[in-house]
Amino acid sequence: MAANLSCIFPALHLLGVLVLLLCPSCLCDCNTFPSIAHGSYEDVSSIFSFTTVVQYKCDEGYVLVGEEKITCRNSHWSSPVPQCKALCLKPEIKDGTVSLDQDQYVEPENVTVQCDSGYSVVGSPSIICSENRTWYPEVPKCEWMLKPPPDGRS
Ligand SMILES: *[C@@H]1O[C@H](CO)[C@@H](O)[C@H](O)[C@H]1NC(C)=O
Ligand SMILES: *[C@@H]1O[C@H](CO)[C@@H](O)[C@H](O)[C@H]1NC(C)=O
């Protein structure tokens, strides 16, 4: 029994040195997994690699900007945590156009609405694709400029 133990201890000692040299995730970790707004993460580390790898994924309607996977090295993450940016649908403008014609826009895109001739913008002409996937402020309207006088006589 005693002979067996003396055989095991040097092996454990060697393992300890290896562990310190390689700095595995169990001893030398980045303390927290950074969470992100509008997305989630998963620990995709392999048991056999001595690193912690986290993979990020965005909720539907959001796109990932930055590195999808980050690795813990010497207690620091390999790259900045990615962000999930909102996607906004093209604003519907009757009798007008948008400065940038796309199917989808990524936060914080700023577009300007221009009305067709004879129409004028009611609301803010500049709108921003905001974090909640809506345009801010509200999408303006294009209204015909020549209105009848307010008292109804014409
Ligand atoms: C959006 O763009 C317009 C026109 O270029 C500008 O006047 C406005 O300040 C911008 N808005 C923001 C929040 O950057
Ligand atoms: C969306 O965000 C804007 C500005 O960030 C806010 O003013 C607006 O109330 C929000 N809309 C909804 C539906 O939450």
XYZ file of N, CA, C and O and ligand atoms in Angstrom:
644
model
N 0.832 -1.202 0.000
C 0.000 0.000 0.000
C 0.873 1.260 0.000
O 0.731 2.129 -0.841
N 1.808 1.317 0.939
C 2.689 2.481 1.042
C 3.532 2.634 -0.227
O 3.779 3.742 -0.678
N 3.911 1.531 -0.779
C 4.713 1.564 -1.994
C 3.906 2.163 -3.150
O 4.414 2.939 -3.946
N 2.625 1.800 -3.182
C 1.743 2.323 -4.226
C 1.612 3.847 -4.132
O 1.680 4.548 -5.132
N 1.434 4.337 -2.905
C 1.260 5.778 -2.709
C 2.493 6.560 -3.148
O 2.376 7.578 -3.822
N 3.666 6.060 -2.768
C 4.893 6.787 -3.131
C 5.078 6.807 -4.645
O 5.782 7.656 -5.185
N 4.414 5.881 -5.279
C 4.454 5.849 -6.741
C 3.501 6.894 -7.325
O 3.786 7.505 -8.344
N 2.388 7.074 -6.622
C 1.372 7.994 -7.127
C 1.762 9.457 -6.889
O 1.576 10.303 -7.753
N 2.361 9.760 -5.720
C 2.647 11.162 -5.391
C 3.524 11.884 -6.400
O 3.185 12.986 -6.804
N 4.630 11.289 -6.839
C 5.413 12.006 -7.851
C 4.597 12.290 -9.117
O 4.741 13.346 -9.722
N 3.722 11.350 -9.437
C 2.882 11.527 -10.627
C 1.944 12.712 -10.429
O 1.752 13.541 -11.320
N 1.373 12.809 -9.237
C 0.479 13.926 -8.923
C 1.241 15.243 -8.976
O 0.744 16.251 -9.463
N 2.464 15.195 -8.458
C 3.306 16.383 -8.444
C 3.559 16.872 -9.870
O 3.432 18.058 -10.177
N 3.870 15.917 -10.710
C 4.122 16.246 -12.111
C 2.864 16.827 -12.765
O 2.918 17.821 -13.494
N 1.757 16.240 -12.426
C 0.487 16.723 -12.964
C 0.245 18.173 -12.532
O -0.160 19.011 -13.325
N 0.555 18.456 -11.257
C 0.401 19.813 -10.725
C 1.230 20.812 -11.510
O 0.749 21.895 -11.841
N 2.448 20.452 -11.840
C 3.321 21.342 -12.596
C 2.749 21.567 -13.993
O 2.683 22.696 -14.489
N 2.275 20.502 -14.589
C 1.682 20.597 -15.924
C 0.472 21.520 -15.918
O 0.310 22.367 -16.793
N -0.336 21.327 -14.884
C -1.560 22.109 -14.757
C -1.229 23.601 -14.676
O -1.853 24.429 -15.320
N -0.199 23.942 -13.890
C 0.178 25.347 -13.752
C 0.745 25.899 -15.054
O 0.501 27.039 -15.412
N 1.497 25.069 -15.752
C 2.097 25.518 -17.009
C 1.035 25.782 -18.073
O 1.088 26.756 -18.791
N 0.089 24.882 -18.134
C -0.916 24.983 -19.201
C -2.063 25.901 -18.825
O -2.810 26.340 -19.671
N -2.192 26.189 -17.530
C -3.204 27.106 -17.060
C -4.602 26.746 -17.585
O -5.171 27.473 -18.372
N -5.126 25.614 -17.186
C -6.412 25.182 -17.733
C -7.580 25.989 -17.171
O -7.425 26.707 -16.202
N -8.704 25.812 -17.795
C -9.869 26.613 -17.440
C -10.277 26.443 -15.983
O -10.765 27.364 -15.361
N -10.035 25.251 -15.405
C -10.494 25.023 -14.041
C -9.716 25.847 -13.021
O -10.207 26.156 -11.953
N -8.461 26.194 -13.319
C -7.656 26.937 -12.354
C -7.510 28.407 -12.686
O -7.338 29.236 -11.827
N -7.526 28.692 -13.954
C -7.043 29.984 -14.407
C -8.082 30.526 -15.373
O -7.841 30.644 -16.554
N -9.281 30.765 -14.847
C -10.389 31.052 -15.749
C -10.691 32.536 -15.794
O -10.305 33.291 -14.930
N -11.381 32.929 -16.833
C -11.976 34.241 -16.862
C -13.195 34.058 -15.955
O -13.966 33.128 -16.160
N -13.316 34.877 -14.929
C -14.298 34.593 -13.887
C -15.734 34.446 -14.373
O -16.430 33.554 -13.947
N -16.119 35.320 -15.246
C -17.530 35.281 -15.660
C -17.633 35.159 -17.162
O -16.747 35.584 -17.896
N -18.729 34.615 -17.603
C -19.042 34.587 -19.017
C -19.850 35.852 -19.277
O -20.918 36.025 -18.700
N -19.340 36.736 -20.115
C -20.102 37.965 -20.336
C -21.404 37.682 -21.082
O -21.387 36.988 -22.094
N -22.503 38.198 -20.558
C -23.772 37.988 -21.258
C -24.020 39.192 -22.165
O -23.416 40.243 -21.993
N -24.857 38.998 -23.141
C -25.121 40.083 -24.082
C -26.615 40.320 -24.205
O -27.419 39.407 -24.009
N -26.966 41.556 -24.540
C -28.371 41.910 -24.737
C -28.853 41.303 -26.049
O -28.100 41.269 -27.029
N -30.056 40.794 -26.075
C -30.707 40.229 -27.269
C -29.975 39.017 -27.821
O -29.973 38.780 -29.032
N -29.313 38.278 -26.960
C -28.619 37.090 -27.425
C -28.300 36.169 -26.258
O -28.630 36.468 -25.107
N -27.673 35.062 -26.579
C -27.328 34.106 -25.534
C -25.952 33.516 -25.836
O -25.406 33.739 -26.909
N -25.422 32.766 -24.876
C -24.121 32.155 -25.108
C -24.122 30.706 -24.652
O -24.998 30.270 -23.913
N -23.140 30.013 -25.129
C -23.007 28.606 -24.798
C -21.519 28.332 -24.578
O -20.683 28.863 -25.301
N -21.218 27.522 -23.584
C -19.838 27.125 -23.342
C -19.531 25.984 -24.312
O -20.097 24.906 -24.203
N -18.681 26.237 -25.272
C -18.372 25.205 -26.272
C -16.939 24.696 -26.108
O -16.344 24.203 -27.052
N -16.402 24.847 -24.889
C -15.043 24.371 -24.624
C -14.975 22.867 -24.796
O -15.913 22.157 -24.455
N -13.860 22.411 -25.294
C -13.670 20.975 -25.370
C -12.970 20.551 -24.083
O -12.130 21.273 -23.554
N -13.337 19.400 -23.579
C -12.763 18.918 -22.320
C -11.254 18.746 -22.470
O -10.503 18.926 -21.535
N -10.815 18.444 -23.655
C -9.414 18.114 -23.852
C -8.536 19.312 -24.184
O -7.327 19.213 -24.173
N -9.162 20.440 -24.482
C -8.322 21.615 -24.707
C -8.334 22.402 -23.407
O -9.341 22.462 -22.721
N -7.230 22.991 -23.057
C -7.155 23.671 -21.770
C -7.603 25.120 -21.891
O -6.950 26.016 -21.393
N -8.662 25.351 -22.607
C -9.160 26.719 -22.748
C -10.677 26.711 -22.633
O -11.320 25.689 -22.860
N -11.206 27.855 -22.276
C -12.651 28.014 -22.228
C -13.063 28.796 -23.472
O -12.498 29.853 -23.750
N -14.012 28.246 -24.206
C -14.489 28.918 -25.406
C -15.990 29.138 -25.250
O -16.722 28.229 -24.864
N -16.409 30.359 -25.515
C -17.824 30.693 -25.419
C -18.301 31.136 -26.792
O -17.625 31.901 -27.482
N -19.449 30.588 -27.170
C -20.008 30.940 -28.473
C -21.308 31.713 -28.277
O -22.159 31.308 -27.486
N -21.444 32.803 -29.010
C -22.615 33.672 -28.878
C -23.566 33.498 -30.043
O -23.166 33.170 -31.158
N -24.826 33.783 -29.747
C -25.878 33.639 -30.748
C -26.887 34.747 -30.457
O -27.160 35.045 -29.285
N -27.429 35.352 -31.508
C -28.390 36.439 -31.292
C -29.820 35.937 -31.413
O -30.090 34.964 -32.109
N -30.725 36.645 -30.734
C -32.150 36.342 -30.855
C -32.589 36.651 -32.285
O -31.898 37.355 -33.015
N -33.749 36.146 -32.628
C -34.274 36.399 -33.963
C -34.490 37.906 -34.152
O -34.969 38.583 -33.249
N -34.108 38.385 -35.332
C -34.275 39.812 -35.592
C -33.064 40.643 -35.199
O -33.086 41.857 -35.325
N -32.010 39.959 -34.746
C -30.782 40.661 -34.367
C -29.605 40.011 -35.079
O -29.624 38.806 -35.330
N -28.610 40.805 -35.418
C -27.414 40.245 -36.058
C -26.210 40.419 -35.159
O -26.082 41.416 -34.453
N -25.326 39.450 -35.238
C -24.123 39.473 -34.419
C -23.059 40.358 -35.065
O -22.756 40.203 -36.244
N -22.525 41.271 -34.280
C -21.436 42.126 -34.749
C -20.238 41.838 -33.853
O -20.318 41.984 -32.641
N -19.160 41.389 -34.456
C -17.960 41.030 -33.690
C -17.660 39.554 -33.832
O -18.183 38.889 -34.727
N -16.829 39.051 -32.941
C -16.425 37.645 -32.986
C -17.509 36.767 -32.373
O -17.951 37.018 -31.262
N -17.877 35.727 -33.094
C -18.907 34.803 -32.611
C -18.413 33.979 -31.413
O -19.163 33.694 -30.488
N -17.127 33.622 -31.462
C -16.560 32.812 -30.380
C -15.443 33.588 -29.705
O -14.608 34.176 -30.391
N -15.426 33.558 -28.383
C -14.310 34.175 -27.674
C -13.668 33.122 -26.777
O -14.335 32.208 -26.293
N -12.365 33.243 -26.606
C -11.587 32.248 -25.876
C -10.942 32.896 -24.665
O -10.457 34.021 -24.757
N -10.940 32.160 -23.567
C -10.280 32.676 -22.364
C -8.808 32.302 -22.415
O -8.469 31.123 -22.502
N -7.946 33.313 -22.394
C -6.501 33.074 -22.365
C -5.877 33.897 -21.251
O -6.070 35.111 -21.238
N -5.171 33.247 -20.377
C -4.526 33.931 -19.239
C -5.486 34.877 -18.529
O -5.182 36.030 -18.295
N -6.664 34.372 -18.246
C -7.689 35.117 -17.520
C -8.277 36.310 -18.283
O -8.917 37.160 -17.694
N -8.018 36.374 -19.568
C -8.631 37.439 -20.373
C -9.308 36.832 -21.590
O -8.838 35.835 -22.124
N -10.370 37.477 -22.022
C -11.042 37.005 -23.236
C -10.266 37.465 -24.453
O -9.731 38.577 -24.488
N -10.200 36.580 -25.441
C -9.393 36.810 -26.637
C -9.827 38.030 -27.435
O -9.020 38.672 -28.089
N -11.108 38.338 -27.427
C -11.577 39.507 -28.170
C -12.756 40.110 -27.431
O -13.311 39.477 -26.537
N -13.136 41.312 -27.808
C -14.285 41.921 -27.127
C -15.533 41.071 -27.328
O -15.645 40.358 -28.333
N -16.428 41.144 -26.389
C -17.673 40.395 -26.475
C -18.488 40.952 -27.658
O -18.550 42.164 -27.832
N -19.051 40.074 -28.482
C -19.821 40.588 -29.626
C -21.110 41.267 -29.173
O -21.498 41.167 -28.013
N -21.738 41.926 -30.097
C -23.003 42.602 -29.785
C -24.072 42.111 -30.740
O -23.780 41.746 -31.878
N -25.311 42.113 -30.263
C -26.436 41.776 -31.124
C -27.133 43.068 -31.496
O -27.649 43.770 -30.630
N -27.099 43.377 -32.765
C -27.686 44.627 -33.245
C -29.044 44.361 -33.862
O -29.219 43.375 -34.595
N -29.966 45.265 -33.595
C -31.332 45.108 -34.094
C -31.403 45.277 -35.602
O -30.649 46.046 -36.189
N -32.305 44.524 -36.196
C -32.616 44.684 -37.613
C -33.968 45.367 -37.703
O -34.921 44.959 -37.036
N -34.056 46.410 -38.515
C -35.337 47.097 -38.697
C -35.801 46.868 -40.125
O -34.986 46.816 -41.050
N -37.087 46.723 -40.273
C -37.635 46.561 -41.616
C -37.690 47.919 -42.304
O -37.719 48.959 -41.652
N -37.716 47.852 -43.616
C -37.781 49.072 -44.405
C -39.022 49.870 -44.021
O -40.122 49.315 -43.966
N -38.858 51.167 -43.753
C -40.046 51.940 -43.380
C -40.993 52.087 -44.578
O -40.540 52.278 -45.701
N -42.263 51.929 -44.317
C -43.265 52.057 -45.386
C -43.617 53.528 -45.537
O -44.177 54.125 -44.624
N -43.266 54.093 -46.668
C -43.573 55.500 -46.893
C -44.446 55.623 -48.141
O -44.009 55.287 -49.231
N -45.654 56.112 -47.942
C -46.526 56.364 -49.087
C -46.191 57.763 -49.605
O -46.024 58.685 -48.812
N -46.025 57.876 -50.907
C -45.711 59.166 -51.540
C -44.371 59.744 -51.096
O -44.223 60.960 -50.954
N -43.422 58.878 -50.861
C -42.096 59.363 -50.506
C -41.064 58.255 -50.614
O -41.402 57.109 -50.900
N -39.795 58.619 -50.424
C -38.713 57.640 -50.511
C -37.789 57.758 -49.285
O -37.828 58.747 -48.568
N -36.971 56.733 -49.127
C -36.031 56.689 -48.016
C -34.628 56.881 -48.592
O -34.333 56.385 -49.687
N -33.767 57.594 -47.869
C -32.428 57.927 -48.385
C -31.591 56.699 -48.741
O -30.730 56.750 -49.601
N -31.832 55.602 -48.071
C -31.038 54.396 -48.311
C -32.030 53.265 -48.544
O -32.817 52.948 -47.660
N -31.992 52.671 -49.744
C -32.989 51.663 -50.079
C -32.474 50.252 -49.800
O -31.652 49.721 -50.535
N -32.956 49.661 -48.729
C -32.557 48.296 -48.355
C -33.784 47.549 -47.846
O -34.766 48.160 -47.468
N -33.668 46.225 -47.800
C -34.763 45.428 -47.241
C -34.759 45.491 -45.724
O -35.790 45.469 -45.084
N -33.536 45.521 -45.176
C -33.380 45.559 -43.720
C -32.267 46.525 -43.361
O -31.340 46.736 -44.138
N -32.365 47.072 -42.173
C -31.360 48.025 -41.710
C -30.835 47.554 -40.359
O -31.579 46.956 -39.582
N -29.569 47.837 -40.109
C -28.953 47.424 -38.850
C -28.822 48.647 -37.936
O -28.357 49.701 -38.367
N -29.246 48.471 -36.692
C -29.072 49.487 -35.652
C -27.614 49.954 -35.635
O -26.726 49.105 -35.726
N -27.279 51.210 -35.509
C -28.145 52.379 -35.407
C -28.236 53.150 -36.729
O -27.892 54.318 -36.788
N -28.697 52.492 -37.765
C -28.821 53.166 -39.065
C -29.754 54.367 -38.955
O -30.780 54.312 -38.290
N -29.351 55.430 -39.614
C -30.105 56.675 -39.612
C -30.512 56.965 -41.054
O -29.651 57.125 -41.897
N -31.781 56.957 -41.343
C -32.233 57.227 -42.704
C -33.101 58.481 -42.729
O -33.677 58.873 -41.717
N -33.144 59.089 -43.896
C -33.917 60.311 -44.066
C -35.038 60.062 -45.063
O -34.818 59.440 -46.103
N -36.209 60.508 -44.705
C -37.380 60.330 -45.563
C -37.568 61.592 -46.399
O -37.488 62.709 -45.890
N -37.778 61.367 -47.690
C -38.013 62.496 -48.572
C -39.345 62.267 -49.265
O -39.600 61.184 -49.801
N -40.193 63.289 -49.247
C -41.515 63.136 -49.846
C -41.480 63.516 -51.313
O -40.650 64.310 -51.744
N -42.394 62.914 -52.057
C -42.520 63.248 -53.476
C -42.928 64.713 -53.607
O -43.424 65.317 -52.658
N -42.726 65.255 -54.813
C -43.018 66.671 -54.976
C -44.512 66.915 -54.773
O -45.364 66.115 -55.195
N -44.807 67.981 -54.090
C -46.194 68.276 -53.741
C -46.578 67.778 -52.360
O -47.604 68.158 -51.820
N -45.722 66.907 -51.800
C -46.002 66.341 -50.469
C -44.977 66.870 -49.471
O -43.838 67.154 -49.852
N -45.355 66.977 -48.250
C -44.353 67.382 -47.251
C -44.343 66.428 -46.061
O -45.338 65.763 -45.761
N -43.193 66.390 -45.414
C -42.983 65.453 -44.308
C -43.744 65.917 -43.070
O -43.624 67.067 -42.661
N -44.516 65.018 -42.512
C -45.173 65.292 -41.240
C -44.533 64.350 -40.227
O -44.658 63.134 -40.332
N -43.799 64.927 -39.292
C -43.036 64.124 -38.327
C -41.560 64.394 -38.536
O -41.189 65.322 -39.242
N -40.726 63.548 -37.953
C -39.288 63.740 -38.083
C -38.795 63.116 -39.381
O -39.028 61.935 -39.630
N -38.108 63.891 -40.241
C -37.614 63.304 -41.497
C -36.488 62.298 -41.273
O -36.290 61.413 -42.098
N -35.751 62.448 -40.164
C -34.667 61.495 -39.866
C -35.122 60.496 -38.819
O -35.600 60.883 -37.757
N -34.964 59.220 -39.139
C -35.348 58.181 -38.183
C -34.195 57.206 -38.010
O -33.394 57.012 -38.920
N -34.138 56.613 -36.830
C -33.034 55.725 -36.477
C -33.554 54.338 -36.140
O -34.558 54.200 -35.429
N -32.882 53.331 -36.661
C -33.215 51.947 -36.311
C -32.737 51.730 -34.890
O -31.542 51.785 -34.623
N -33.671 51.525 -33.971
C -33.278 51.444 -32.560
C -33.258 50.013 -32.047
O -33.684 49.081 -32.725
N -32.738 49.878 -30.845
C -32.465 48.587 -30.222
C -33.667 47.654 -30.180
O -33.518 46.435 -30.210
N -34.863 48.237 -30.080
C -36.055 47.392 -30.004
C -36.651 47.064 -31.389
O -37.823 46.716 -31.483
N -35.855 47.255 -32.429
C -36.242 46.908 -33.799
C -37.328 47.810 -34.364
O -38.024 47.420 -35.308
N -37.500 48.969 -33.789
C -38.465 49.908 -34.345
C -37.732 51.184 -34.727
O -36.626 51.442 -34.253
N -38.354 51.967 -35.573
C -37.763 53.243 -35.977
C -38.081 54.274 -34.915
O -39.184 54.320 -34.387
N -37.080 55.096 -34.621
C -37.265 56.132 -33.625
C -36.779 57.467 -34.163
O -35.670 57.515 -34.674
N -37.512 58.574 -34.028
C -38.933 58.532 -33.634
C -39.778 57.840 -34.697
O -39.216 57.259 -35.606
N -41.063 57.929 -34.546
C -42.006 57.265 -35.460
C -41.707 57.576 -36.936
O -41.253 58.680 -37.248
N -41.987 56.633 -37.797
C -41.823 56.846 -39.239
C -42.760 57.989 -39.659
O -43.946 57.965 -39.341
N -42.207 59.023 -40.322
C -43.063 60.164 -40.691
C -44.016 59.831 -41.848
O -43.893 58.773 -42.469
N -44.921 60.712 -42.096
C -45.865 60.547 -43.210
C -45.630 61.646 -44.227
O -45.131 62.712 -43.889
N -45.987 61.346 -45.455
C -45.933 62.371 -46.482
C -47.356 62.802 -46.766
O -48.195 61.981 -47.150
N -47.625 64.073 -46.531
C -48.996 64.567 -46.755
C -49.023 65.615 -47.845
O -48.100 66.410 -47.988
N -50.108 65.575 -48.571
C -50.311 66.546 -49.657
C -50.344 67.939 -49.059
O -51.031 68.180 -48.075
N -49.539 68.829 -49.636
C -49.383 70.146 -49.027
C -50.608 71.025 -49.171
O -50.875 71.879 -48.343
N -51.331 70.872 -50.300
C -52.430 71.792 -50.565
C -53.694 71.325 -49.878
O -54.471 70.536 -50.415
N -53.850 71.792 -48.643
C -55.018 71.382 -47.868
C -56.090 72.441 -48.004
O -55.784 73.620 -48.192
N -57.341 72.047 -47.889
C -58.382 73.063 -47.890
C -58.239 73.939 -46.637
O -57.676 73.477 -45.648
N -58.677 75.169 -46.685
C -58.547 76.017 -45.502
C -59.247 75.371 -44.306
O -60.225 74.625 -44.497
N -58.768 75.652 -43.102
C -59.303 74.963 -41.919
C -60.797 75.202 -41.688
O -61.473 74.336 -41.139
N -61.339 76.344 -42.162
C -62.767 76.587 -41.885
C -63.682 75.895 -42.896
O -64.894 76.021 -42.831
N -63.104 75.159 -43.843
C -63.918 74.364 -44.743
C -64.340 75.057 -46.018
O -64.759 74.423 -46.960
N -64.225 76.431 -46.096
C -64.591 77.132 -47.333
C -63.471 76.983 -48.338
O -62.296 77.018 -47.958
N -63.787 76.801 -49.610
C -62.736 76.765 -50.598
C -63.190 77.318 -51.924
O -64.365 77.560 -52.125
C -29.502 61.430 -38.601
O -29.124 62.063 -39.814
C -29.609 63.385 -39.959
C -29.255 63.878 -41.345
O -27.967 63.518 -41.723
C -29.047 64.261 -38.837
O -29.574 65.553 -38.965
C -29.447 63.667 -37.516
O -28.879 64.426 -36.465
C -28.997 62.235 -37.419
N -29.487 61.686 -36.164
C -28.682 61.116 -35.286
C -29.302 60.683 -34.013
O -27.497 60.903 -35.498
C -38.071 51.709 -28.811
O -36.923 52.461 -28.468
C -37.121 53.857 -28.489
C -35.811 54.559 -28.233
O -34.780 53.737 -27.919
C -38.193 54.198 -27.448
O -38.399 55.585 -27.404
C -39.482 53.502 -27.835
O -40.477 53.773 -26.880
C -39.253 52.005 -27.931
N -40.453 51.383 -28.468
C -40.971 50.286 -27.959
C -42.162 49.742 -28.659
O -40.506 49.750 -26.966
